[in-house]
Amino acid sequence: MGDDPDEGESSWAFGSRYNALNFPELTTTKENNKPKKRQANREQQKEVDFIKMARTDNNYNNGPRFLVLSRTDPNETMQNVSPFFIKKAMDAISPNVTISRLQEGKLLLKTVDGSQAKKLIKQTQLGGTINIAIKEHETLNCTKGTISCFDFKFVKDDEILEELRSEGVTAIDRIKRKNKDGNLEETNVLILTFNRSVLPQSINVGFYNCRVRQYISSPMKCTCCLRFGHKKDR
């Protein structure tokens, strides 16, 4: 016992009850997961902040953000116009406008906010040489959501639409379902069309605060081949 100079000391190679073994791969795993969780929480917080900003900013919500530019001259389209000319002429009117071409020889304009869109709608010429007309896009400026309330069974759709216009609702479609007899009956679930590009999280319905859920329509399906994306006649 006295001949061994290391007698009584703990073994660092295999550990002891005084010095436990350390495994770096086990200790660093938890530490590596912390930045990932923090990053995920930051992304979620950014999304929440963006939704709150969109709901409080009237320019972002109420004004049109997608516009369609077309030529007013007969038999003339924007297809033959140089993209360099279009970009310079558009920047002279209002910068930071995203431009893309449509199949009908028109241009799709994505604006920053509603005030910029209103300015573009007033324009009648592009570059001082091309006569144009800019209008709101028919579908891209609207969103659809569903709400449910038990009291809707006793209220007519016209009254609901009139009361919800202040919430940005432009159209209402009531969901129907078949009963046991095979007849369609109205439900208390409504499909609301909003004149906003961002769907609100909730709206005030009288003394209720109803949650708005995103409406997802049924996919287009062919009755002949049973595939999605087209119909039988196309």
mmCIF file of C-alpha atoms in Angstrom, residues 28-38:
data_model
loop_
_atom_site.group_PDB
_atom_site.id
_atom_site.type_symbol
_atom_site.label_atom_id
_atom_site.label_comp_id
_atom_site.label_asym_id
_atom_site.label_seq_id
_atom_site.Cartn_x
_atom_site.Cartn_y
_atom_site.Cartn_z
ATOM 1 C CA THR A 28 -23.596 19.898 -25.085
ATOM 2 C CA THR A 29 -26.816 18.459 -26.483
ATOM 3 C CA LYS A 30 -28.995 20.428 -24.085
ATOM 4 C CA GLU A 31 -26.893 23.526 -24.590
ATOM 5 C CA ASN A 32 -27.191 23.222 -28.374
ATOM 6 C CA ASN A 33 -30.949 22.897 -28.134
ATOM 7 C CA LYS A 34 -31.301 26.173 -26.246
ATOM 8 C CA PRO A 35 -30.406 28.421 -29.227
ATOM 9 C CA LYS A 36 -32.839 26.475 -31.439
ATOM 10 C CA LYS A 37 -35.669 26.960 -28.948
ATOM 11 C CA ARG A 38 -34.828 30.618 -28.564
#
